[in-house]
Amino acid sequence: MLLTICDLNPAVPVAAENEALGRGLSGVTGHIGDLLALHADAAVSPANSFGMMDGGIDLAYSRKWGWGVQEHLRSLIAARPMGELLVGESLIVPTGDPAIRFCISAPTMRVPGPIHDPADVFLASKAAFLAARAAKFEHLLMPGMGTLTGRVPAALAVKLMLDAYQAVFRP
């Protein structure tokens, strides 16, 4: 599976390029800029356990795809036994956008705020990759997981994201 790690913060895609090169991961690239300007099967939302898509990259998703994506996601989450999507779980929702047809919600945090355990970045990323693999997606777009609201340093976040990538897609 092709993975493009996109972010407006250049530190994230640069770290992705360097880490992928160091690991020999030819299917992983970094892209500095707007994730929504690209084409892929799906984009990852690092939102929160309640599917609130009103900040950071999720706000950009909601503005591009409409608030119906958040409403659909929140209805799926509300129907779950605990009424939340835990860190380490994911759900796929359609976007209605032919350029990026699906959104994979893989929360990095229960509620918006700093991430106290960076392992949550690994768990969220792994959940997103497992969902992408199960859906047989060929190309996934992913922002820096936990790097904005979560305040995880770019290099550490990318390392954990690619650890999860390799755990799911063993080269």
Short mmCIF file of N, CA and C in Angstrom, two decimals:
data_model
loop_
_atom_site.label_atom_id
_atom_site.label_comp_id
_atom_site.label_asym_id
_atom_site.label_seq_id
_atom_site.Cartn_x
_atom_site.Cartn_y
_atom_site.Cartn_z
N MET A 1 0.83 -1.18 0.00
CA MET A 1 0.00 0.00 0.00
C MET A 1 0.87 1.25 0.00
N LEU A 2 0.50 2.20 -0.82
CA LEU A 2 1.19 3.48 -0.86
C LEU A 2 0.70 4.36 0.27
N LEU A 3 1.62 5.02 0.94
CA LEU A 3 1.30 5.92 2.04
C LEU A 3 1.95 7.27 1.75
N THR A 4 1.14 8.32 1.76
CA THR A 4 1.67 9.67 1.64
C THR A 4 1.37 10.39 2.94
N ILE A 5 2.42 10.79 3.64
CA ILE A 5 2.29 11.53 4.89
C ILE A 5 2.37 13.01 4.53
N CYS A 6 1.25 13.69 4.75
CA CYS A 6 1.09 15.09 4.31
C CYS A 6 0.92 15.99 5.52
N ASP A 7 1.50 17.16 5.43
CA ASP A 7 1.28 18.12 6.51
C ASP A 7 1.69 19.51 6.03
N LEU A 8 1.03 20.52 6.58
CA LEU A 8 1.43 21.90 6.31
C LEU A 8 2.70 22.25 7.07
N ASN A 9 2.95 21.55 8.18
CA ASN A 9 4.19 21.72 8.94
C ASN A 9 5.26 20.90 8.24
N PRO A 10 6.26 21.54 7.61
CA PRO A 10 7.27 20.80 6.84
C PRO A 10 8.04 19.76 7.65
N ALA A 11 8.11 19.92 8.97
CA ALA A 11 8.87 18.97 9.78
C ALA A 11 8.29 17.55 9.67
N VAL A 12 6.98 17.43 9.48
CA VAL A 12 6.35 16.10 9.41
C VAL A 12 6.72 15.38 8.12
N PRO A 13 6.45 15.97 6.93
CA PRO A 13 6.81 15.25 5.70
C PRO A 13 8.32 15.04 5.53
N VAL A 14 9.12 15.99 5.99
CA VAL A 14 10.57 15.82 5.91
C VAL A 14 11.01 14.64 6.78
N ALA A 15 10.46 14.56 7.99
CA ALA A 15 10.76 13.42 8.86
C ALA A 15 10.29 12.12 8.21
N ALA A 16 9.14 12.16 7.55
CA ALA A 16 8.62 10.97 6.88
C ALA A 16 9.56 10.51 5.77
N GLU A 17 10.02 11.44 4.95
CA GLU A 17 10.94 11.10 3.86
C GLU A 17 12.22 10.50 4.42
N ASN A 18 12.77 11.13 5.46
CA ASN A 18 14.03 10.64 6.05
C ASN A 18 13.86 9.28 6.70
N GLU A 19 12.78 9.11 7.45
CA GLU A 19 12.54 7.84 8.15
C GLU A 19 12.27 6.72 7.14
N ALA A 20 11.48 7.02 6.11
CA ALA A 20 11.17 6.00 5.09
C ALA A 20 12.44 5.60 4.34
N LEU A 21 13.28 6.57 4.01
CA LEU A 21 14.53 6.29 3.32
C LEU A 21 15.43 5.42 4.20
N GLY A 22 15.53 5.78 5.47
CA GLY A 22 16.36 5.01 6.40
C GLY A 22 15.89 3.58 6.57
N ARG A 23 14.60 3.36 6.43
CA ARG A 23 14.03 2.02 6.59
C ARG A 23 13.88 1.28 5.26
N GLY A 24 14.16 1.96 4.17
CA GLY A 24 14.01 1.34 2.86
C GLY A 24 12.56 1.12 2.46
N LEU A 25 11.67 2.02 2.89
CA LEU A 25 10.24 1.91 2.57
C LEU A 25 9.93 2.72 1.32
N SER A 26 9.97 2.07 0.18
CA SER A 26 9.77 2.78 -1.09
C SER A 26 8.33 3.23 -1.30
N GLY A 27 7.37 2.64 -0.60
CA GLY A 27 5.96 3.00 -0.79
C GLY A 27 5.50 4.14 0.09
N VAL A 28 6.43 4.74 0.85
CA VAL A 28 6.09 5.82 1.77
C VAL A 28 6.75 7.11 1.30
N THR A 29 5.95 8.16 1.15
CA THR A 29 6.49 9.47 0.76
C THR A 29 5.94 10.55 1.68
N GLY A 30 6.61 11.67 1.67
CA GLY A 30 6.15 12.84 2.40
C GLY A 30 5.71 13.91 1.42
N HIS A 31 4.73 14.70 1.82
CA HIS A 31 4.22 15.79 0.98
C HIS A 31 3.98 17.01 1.85
N ILE A 32 4.69 18.09 1.56
CA ILE A 32 4.47 19.34 2.28
C ILE A 32 3.33 20.06 1.57
N GLY A 33 2.24 20.27 2.28
CA GLY A 33 1.12 20.99 1.69
C GLY A 33 -0.21 20.40 2.08
N ASP A 34 -1.22 20.81 1.35
CA ASP A 34 -2.61 20.48 1.63
C ASP A 34 -2.93 19.05 1.22
N LEU A 35 -3.20 18.21 2.18
CA LEU A 35 -3.58 16.81 1.93
C LEU A 35 -4.79 16.74 1.00
N LEU A 36 -5.71 17.67 1.13
CA LEU A 36 -6.95 17.65 0.36
C LEU A 36 -6.75 18.01 -1.11
N ALA A 37 -5.56 18.42 -1.49
CA ALA A 37 -5.27 18.72 -2.89
C ALA A 37 -4.82 17.46 -3.65
N LEU A 38 -4.66 16.35 -2.93
CA LEU A 38 -4.17 15.11 -3.52
C LEU A 38 -5.32 14.15 -3.80
N HIS A 39 -4.99 13.04 -4.46
CA HIS A 39 -5.95 11.99 -4.76
C HIS A 39 -5.47 10.68 -4.13
N ALA A 40 -6.40 9.95 -3.52
CA ALA A 40 -6.09 8.65 -2.92
C ALA A 40 -7.40 7.95 -2.61
N ASP A 41 -7.30 6.71 -2.17
CA ASP A 41 -8.50 5.98 -1.77
C ASP A 41 -9.12 6.57 -0.50
N ALA A 42 -8.25 6.97 0.44
CA ALA A 42 -8.76 7.44 1.73
C ALA A 42 -7.76 8.39 2.38
N ALA A 43 -8.28 9.18 3.32
CA ALA A 43 -7.47 10.04 4.17
C ALA A 43 -7.79 9.68 5.61
N VAL A 44 -6.80 9.79 6.47
CA VAL A 44 -6.96 9.45 7.88
C VAL A 44 -7.32 10.71 8.68
N SER A 45 -8.29 10.53 9.55
CA SER A 45 -8.67 11.57 10.51
C SER A 45 -8.16 11.15 11.88
N PRO A 46 -7.29 11.96 12.49
CA PRO A 46 -6.78 11.62 13.82
C PRO A 46 -7.65 12.17 14.94
N ALA A 47 -8.89 12.41 14.67
CA ALA A 47 -9.83 13.12 15.53
C ALA A 47 -9.78 12.71 17.00
N ASN A 48 -10.89 12.33 17.53
CA ASN A 48 -11.01 11.97 18.94
C ASN A 48 -12.06 10.88 19.05
N SER A 49 -12.23 10.35 20.22
CA SER A 49 -13.10 9.20 20.42
C SER A 49 -14.58 9.47 20.19
N PHE A 50 -14.96 10.73 20.09
CA PHE A 50 -16.36 11.07 19.91
C PHE A 50 -16.66 11.58 18.50
N GLY A 51 -15.67 11.56 17.62
CA GLY A 51 -15.88 11.92 16.22
C GLY A 51 -16.10 13.40 15.98
N MET A 52 -15.65 14.24 16.88
CA MET A 52 -15.77 15.70 16.67
C MET A 52 -14.71 16.11 15.65
N MET A 53 -15.17 16.59 14.52
CA MET A 53 -14.26 16.96 13.43
C MET A 53 -14.30 18.47 13.23
N ASP A 54 -13.98 19.22 14.30
CA ASP A 54 -14.12 20.67 14.24
C ASP A 54 -12.83 21.42 14.58
N GLY A 55 -11.69 20.74 14.45
CA GLY A 55 -10.42 21.41 14.70
C GLY A 55 -9.31 20.78 13.88
N GLY A 56 -8.24 21.53 13.63
CA GLY A 56 -7.08 21.01 12.90
C GLY A 56 -7.44 20.49 11.53
N ILE A 57 -6.82 19.38 11.15
CA ILE A 57 -7.07 18.79 9.82
C ILE A 57 -8.52 18.35 9.71
N ASP A 58 -9.14 17.95 10.81
CA ASP A 58 -10.54 17.52 10.76
C ASP A 58 -11.47 18.67 10.38
N LEU A 59 -11.16 19.86 10.81
CA LEU A 59 -11.97 21.02 10.40
C LEU A 59 -11.83 21.25 8.90
N ALA A 60 -10.62 21.07 8.38
CA ALA A 60 -10.42 21.18 6.93
C ALA A 60 -11.22 20.11 6.19
N TYR A 61 -11.24 18.89 6.73
CA TYR A 61 -12.05 17.82 6.14
C TYR A 61 -13.53 18.21 6.13
N SER A 62 -14.03 18.69 7.25
CA SER A 62 -15.44 19.05 7.36
C SER A 62 -15.80 20.18 6.40
N ARG A 63 -14.92 21.14 6.26
CA ARG A 63 -15.18 22.25 5.33
C ARG A 63 -15.19 21.75 3.88
N LYS A 64 -14.31 20.80 3.56
CA LYS A 64 -14.22 20.29 2.19
C LYS A 64 -15.36 19.32 1.87
N TRP A 65 -15.62 18.38 2.76
CA TRP A 65 -16.57 17.30 2.50
C TRP A 65 -17.96 17.56 3.04
N GLY A 66 -18.09 18.59 3.86
CA GLY A 66 -19.38 18.89 4.48
C GLY A 66 -19.48 18.23 5.85
N TRP A 67 -20.38 18.78 6.66
CA TRP A 67 -20.54 18.30 8.02
C TRP A 67 -21.25 16.96 8.09
N GLY A 68 -21.76 16.48 6.96
CA GLY A 68 -22.40 15.17 6.93
C GLY A 68 -21.45 14.04 7.25
N VAL A 69 -20.16 14.20 6.92
CA VAL A 69 -19.17 13.17 7.24
C VAL A 69 -19.05 13.03 8.76
N GLN A 70 -18.95 14.16 9.45
CA GLN A 70 -18.90 14.12 10.92
C GLN A 70 -20.19 13.53 11.48
N GLU A 71 -21.33 13.92 10.95
CA GLU A 71 -22.61 13.41 11.45
C GLU A 71 -22.70 11.90 11.26
N HIS A 72 -22.27 11.42 10.10
CA HIS A 72 -22.29 9.97 9.85
C HIS A 72 -21.36 9.25 10.83
N LEU A 73 -20.14 9.77 10.97
CA LEU A 73 -19.18 9.17 11.89
C LEU A 73 -19.74 9.16 13.32
N ARG A 74 -20.28 10.27 13.75
CA ARG A 74 -20.80 10.36 15.13
C ARG A 74 -21.97 9.41 15.35
N SER A 75 -22.78 9.20 14.32
CA SER A 75 -23.90 8.25 14.47
C SER A 75 -23.37 6.82 14.59
N LEU A 76 -22.32 6.49 13.84
CA LEU A 76 -21.72 5.16 13.96
C LEU A 76 -21.10 4.97 15.34
N ILE A 77 -20.45 6.00 15.84
CA ILE A 77 -19.82 5.93 17.16
C ILE A 77 -20.88 5.81 18.25
N ALA A 78 -21.95 6.58 18.14
CA ALA A 78 -23.02 6.55 19.15
C ALA A 78 -23.68 5.17 19.23
N ALA A 79 -23.67 4.44 18.12
CA ALA A 79 -24.28 3.11 18.09
C ALA A 79 -23.38 2.03 18.68
N ARG A 80 -22.13 2.37 18.97
CA ARG A 80 -21.20 1.39 19.55
C ARG A 80 -21.54 1.15 21.02
N PRO A 81 -21.20 -0.01 21.55
CA PRO A 81 -21.58 -0.34 22.94
C PRO A 81 -21.17 0.71 23.97
N MET A 82 -19.98 1.29 23.83
CA MET A 82 -19.52 2.28 24.81
C MET A 82 -19.83 3.72 24.35
N GLY A 83 -20.32 3.87 23.12
CA GLY A 83 -20.63 5.20 22.62
C GLY A 83 -19.41 6.03 22.30
N GLU A 84 -18.29 5.36 22.12
CA GLU A 84 -17.06 6.05 21.73
C GLU A 84 -16.19 5.12 20.88
N LEU A 85 -15.28 5.74 20.14
CA LEU A 85 -14.32 5.03 19.31
C LEU A 85 -12.97 5.18 20.01
N LEU A 86 -12.53 4.10 20.65
CA LEU A 86 -11.34 4.18 21.48
C LEU A 86 -10.07 4.34 20.66
N VAL A 87 -9.04 4.90 21.27
CA VAL A 87 -7.73 4.96 20.65
C VAL A 87 -7.31 3.52 20.38
N GLY A 88 -6.93 3.24 19.14
CA GLY A 88 -6.58 1.88 18.74
C GLY A 88 -7.69 1.22 17.94
N GLU A 89 -8.80 1.94 17.72
CA GLU A 89 -9.90 1.47 16.88
C GLU A 89 -10.08 2.45 15.74
N SER A 90 -10.80 2.02 14.70
CA SER A 90 -11.04 2.92 13.57
C SER A 90 -12.36 2.59 12.90
N LEU A 91 -12.88 3.56 12.19
CA LEU A 91 -14.08 3.40 11.37
C LEU A 91 -13.85 4.09 10.03
N ILE A 92 -14.46 3.54 8.99
CA ILE A 92 -14.37 4.13 7.65
C ILE A 92 -15.72 4.73 7.29
N VAL A 93 -15.71 5.97 6.83
CA VAL A 93 -16.93 6.62 6.36
C VAL A 93 -16.69 7.18 4.95
N PRO A 94 -17.72 7.16 4.10
CA PRO A 94 -17.57 7.75 2.76
C PRO A 94 -17.56 9.27 2.86
N THR A 95 -16.85 9.89 1.92
CA THR A 95 -16.75 11.36 1.92
C THR A 95 -17.63 12.01 0.85
N GLY A 96 -17.97 11.26 -0.19
CA GLY A 96 -18.68 11.85 -1.32
C GLY A 96 -17.76 12.60 -2.27
N ASP A 97 -16.46 12.52 -2.03
CA ASP A 97 -15.45 13.22 -2.85
C ASP A 97 -14.79 12.19 -3.77
N PRO A 98 -14.89 12.36 -5.09
CA PRO A 98 -14.26 11.38 -5.98
C PRO A 98 -12.73 11.35 -5.88
N ALA A 99 -12.11 12.41 -5.39
CA ALA A 99 -10.65 12.45 -5.26
C ALA A 99 -10.16 11.67 -4.04
N ILE A 100 -10.94 11.69 -2.96
CA ILE A 100 -10.63 10.96 -1.72
C ILE A 100 -11.97 10.40 -1.25
N ARG A 101 -12.24 9.15 -1.62
CA ARG A 101 -13.58 8.61 -1.44
C ARG A 101 -13.94 8.24 -0.01
N PHE A 102 -12.93 8.00 0.83
CA PHE A 102 -13.22 7.56 2.20
C PHE A 102 -12.35 8.30 3.21
N CYS A 103 -12.87 8.36 4.41
CA CYS A 103 -12.15 8.91 5.56
C CYS A 103 -12.07 7.80 6.59
N ILE A 104 -10.88 7.54 7.09
CA ILE A 104 -10.68 6.58 8.16
C ILE A 104 -10.49 7.36 9.45
N SER A 105 -11.44 7.27 10.34
CA SER A 105 -11.30 7.92 11.64
C SER A 105 -10.56 6.97 12.57
N ALA A 106 -9.41 7.43 13.03
CA ALA A 106 -8.56 6.64 13.94
C ALA A 106 -8.07 7.59 15.03
N PRO A 107 -8.84 7.73 16.11
CA PRO A 107 -8.50 8.74 17.11
C PRO A 107 -7.14 8.53 17.78
N THR A 108 -6.45 9.65 17.94
CA THR A 108 -5.19 9.66 18.67
C THR A 108 -5.41 10.07 20.12
N MET A 109 -6.64 10.51 20.43
CA MET A 109 -6.95 11.00 21.78
C MET A 109 -8.43 10.81 22.08
N ARG A 110 -8.75 10.65 23.34
CA ARG A 110 -10.16 10.50 23.72
C ARG A 110 -10.89 11.83 23.52
N VAL A 111 -10.35 12.89 24.07
CA VAL A 111 -10.90 14.24 23.88
C VAL A 111 -9.75 15.14 23.45
N PRO A 112 -10.05 16.25 22.77
CA PRO A 112 -8.97 17.12 22.29
C PRO A 112 -8.06 17.61 23.42
N GLY A 113 -6.76 17.48 23.19
CA GLY A 113 -5.77 17.94 24.16
C GLY A 113 -4.44 17.27 23.90
N PRO A 114 -3.43 17.64 24.66
CA PRO A 114 -2.11 17.05 24.49
C PRO A 114 -2.14 15.53 24.74
N ILE A 115 -1.35 14.82 23.97
CA ILE A 115 -1.21 13.36 24.12
C ILE A 115 -0.13 13.11 25.17
N HIS A 116 -0.52 12.38 26.22
CA HIS A 116 0.43 12.12 27.30
C HIS A 116 1.25 10.86 27.07
N ASP A 117 0.73 9.94 26.28
CA ASP A 117 1.46 8.71 25.97
C ASP A 117 1.59 8.60 24.45
N PRO A 118 2.79 8.87 23.91
CA PRO A 118 2.97 8.82 22.45
C PRO A 118 2.62 7.47 21.83
N ALA A 119 2.52 6.40 22.64
CA ALA A 119 2.11 5.11 22.11
C ALA A 119 0.72 5.20 21.46
N ASP A 120 -0.07 6.20 21.85
CA ASP A 120 -1.39 6.39 21.24
C ASP A 120 -1.27 6.70 19.75
N VAL A 121 -0.18 7.34 19.34
CA VAL A 121 0.06 7.60 17.91
C VAL A 121 0.25 6.27 17.18
N PHE A 122 1.02 5.36 17.77
CA PHE A 122 1.21 4.03 17.19
C PHE A 122 -0.11 3.30 17.08
N LEU A 123 -0.88 3.28 18.17
CA LEU A 123 -2.15 2.55 18.19
C LEU A 123 -3.14 3.10 17.17
N ALA A 124 -3.26 4.42 17.08
CA ALA A 124 -4.18 5.05 16.13
C ALA A 124 -3.72 4.76 14.69
N SER A 125 -2.44 4.88 14.45
CA SER A 125 -1.91 4.63 13.10
C SER A 125 -2.12 3.18 12.71
N LYS A 126 -1.85 2.26 13.63
CA LYS A 126 -2.04 0.85 13.34
C LYS A 126 -3.50 0.56 13.03
N ALA A 127 -4.42 1.15 13.77
CA ALA A 127 -5.85 0.96 13.51
C ALA A 127 -6.21 1.45 12.11
N ALA A 128 -5.65 2.59 11.72
CA ALA A 128 -5.92 3.13 10.38
C ALA A 128 -5.38 2.20 9.30
N PHE A 129 -4.17 1.69 9.50
CA PHE A 129 -3.57 0.80 8.50
C PHE A 129 -4.32 -0.53 8.40
N LEU A 130 -4.77 -1.05 9.53
CA LEU A 130 -5.55 -2.29 9.51
C LEU A 130 -6.87 -2.08 8.74
N ALA A 131 -7.50 -0.94 8.95
CA ALA A 131 -8.74 -0.64 8.23
C ALA A 131 -8.47 -0.50 6.73
N ALA A 132 -7.39 0.18 6.39
CA ALA A 132 -7.04 0.36 4.97
C ALA A 132 -6.74 -0.98 4.31
N ARG A 133 -6.04 -1.84 5.03
CA ARG A 133 -5.74 -3.17 4.49
C ARG A 133 -7.01 -3.99 4.30
N ALA A 134 -7.89 -3.97 5.29
CA ALA A 134 -9.15 -4.72 5.19
C ALA A 134 -10.02 -4.22 4.04
N ALA A 135 -9.98 -2.91 3.78
CA ALA A 135 -10.76 -2.33 2.69
C ALA A 135 -10.06 -2.46 1.34
N LYS A 136 -8.85 -3.00 1.36
CA LYS A 136 -8.04 -3.18 0.15
C LYS A 136 -7.74 -1.86 -0.55
N PHE A 137 -7.52 -0.81 0.25
CA PHE A 137 -7.12 0.48 -0.31
C PHE A 137 -5.70 0.36 -0.86
N GLU A 138 -5.42 1.07 -1.93
CA GLU A 138 -4.09 1.05 -2.53
C GLU A 138 -3.25 2.27 -2.15
N HIS A 139 -3.91 3.39 -1.81
CA HIS A 139 -3.18 4.62 -1.51
C HIS A 139 -3.89 5.34 -0.37
N LEU A 140 -3.13 5.65 0.66
CA LEU A 140 -3.65 6.30 1.86
C LEU A 140 -2.92 7.60 2.10
N LEU A 141 -3.69 8.64 2.45
CA LEU A 141 -3.13 9.93 2.85
C LEU A 141 -3.26 10.04 4.37
N MET A 142 -2.18 10.51 5.00
CA MET A 142 -2.19 10.57 6.46
C MET A 142 -1.48 11.84 6.92
N PRO A 143 -2.12 12.61 7.79
CA PRO A 143 -1.43 13.78 8.37
C PRO A 143 -0.49 13.31 9.47
N GLY A 144 0.28 14.22 10.01
CA GLY A 144 1.08 13.89 11.19
C GLY A 144 0.15 13.55 12.33
N MET A 145 0.14 12.32 12.76
CA MET A 145 -0.78 11.86 13.79
C MET A 145 -0.34 12.40 15.16
N GLY A 146 -1.21 13.21 15.76
CA GLY A 146 -0.94 13.75 17.09
C GLY A 146 0.05 14.89 17.13
N THR A 147 0.38 15.45 15.98
CA THR A 147 1.43 16.48 15.96
C THR A 147 0.92 17.90 16.17
N LEU A 148 -0.39 18.13 16.06
CA LEU A 148 -0.91 19.48 16.25
C LEU A 148 -1.50 19.60 17.66
N THR A 149 -2.74 19.24 17.82
CA THR A 149 -3.39 19.32 19.14
C THR A 149 -2.69 18.42 20.15
N GLY A 150 -2.24 17.25 19.70
CA GLY A 150 -1.58 16.30 20.60
C GLY A 150 -0.19 16.70 21.03
N ARG A 151 0.45 17.60 20.28
CA ARG A 151 1.77 18.14 20.60
C ARG A 151 2.89 17.10 20.64
N VAL A 152 2.74 16.03 19.87
CA VAL A 152 3.81 15.03 19.76
C VAL A 152 4.83 15.57 18.74
N PRO A 153 6.11 15.57 19.07
CA PRO A 153 7.11 16.07 18.12
C PRO A 153 7.06 15.29 16.80
N ALA A 154 7.27 16.00 15.70
CA ALA A 154 7.14 15.43 14.36
C ALA A 154 7.96 14.16 14.18
N ALA A 155 9.22 14.19 14.54
CA ALA A 155 10.09 13.02 14.31
C ALA A 155 9.60 11.81 15.10
N LEU A 156 9.16 12.01 16.34
CA LEU A 156 8.66 10.89 17.14
C LEU A 156 7.35 10.36 16.56
N ALA A 157 6.45 11.26 16.18
CA ALA A 157 5.17 10.83 15.60
C ALA A 157 5.41 10.01 14.34
N VAL A 158 6.27 10.49 13.46
CA VAL A 158 6.54 9.77 12.21
C VAL A 158 7.17 8.42 12.49
N LYS A 159 8.08 8.34 13.44
CA LYS A 159 8.68 7.05 13.80
C LYS A 159 7.60 6.07 14.23
N LEU A 160 6.69 6.51 15.08
CA LEU A 160 5.62 5.64 15.57
C LEU A 160 4.64 5.27 14.45
N MET A 161 4.35 6.22 13.56
CA MET A 161 3.47 5.95 12.43
C MET A 161 4.07 4.87 11.53
N LEU A 162 5.37 4.99 11.27
CA LEU A 162 6.01 4.00 10.39
C LEU A 162 6.27 2.68 11.10
N ASP A 163 6.42 2.71 12.43
CA ASP A 163 6.46 1.44 13.17
C ASP A 163 5.14 0.70 12.95
N ALA A 164 4.03 1.43 13.03
CA ALA A 164 2.71 0.82 12.82
C ALA A 164 2.55 0.34 11.39
N TYR A 165 3.01 1.14 10.44
CA TYR A 165 2.95 0.76 9.02
C TYR A 165 3.67 -0.58 8.80
N GLN A 166 4.86 -0.69 9.38
CA GLN A 166 5.63 -1.93 9.21
C GLN A 166 5.01 -3.09 9.98
N ALA A 167 4.32 -2.81 11.06
CA ALA A 167 3.65 -3.88 11.81
C ALA A 167 2.51 -4.48 10.99
N VAL A 168 1.86 -3.65 10.18
CA VAL A 168 0.71 -4.10 9.38
C VAL A 168 1.14 -4.57 7.99
N PHE A 169 2.05 -3.83 7.36
CA PHE A 169 2.51 -4.15 6.01
C PHE A 169 3.97 -4.55 6.06
N ARG A 170 4.25 -5.69 6.59
CA ARG A 170 5.63 -6.14 6.74
C ARG A 170 6.29 -6.27 5.37
N PRO A 171 7.35 -5.46 5.15
CA PRO A 171 8.02 -5.53 3.83
C PRO A 171 8.82 -6.81 3.66
#
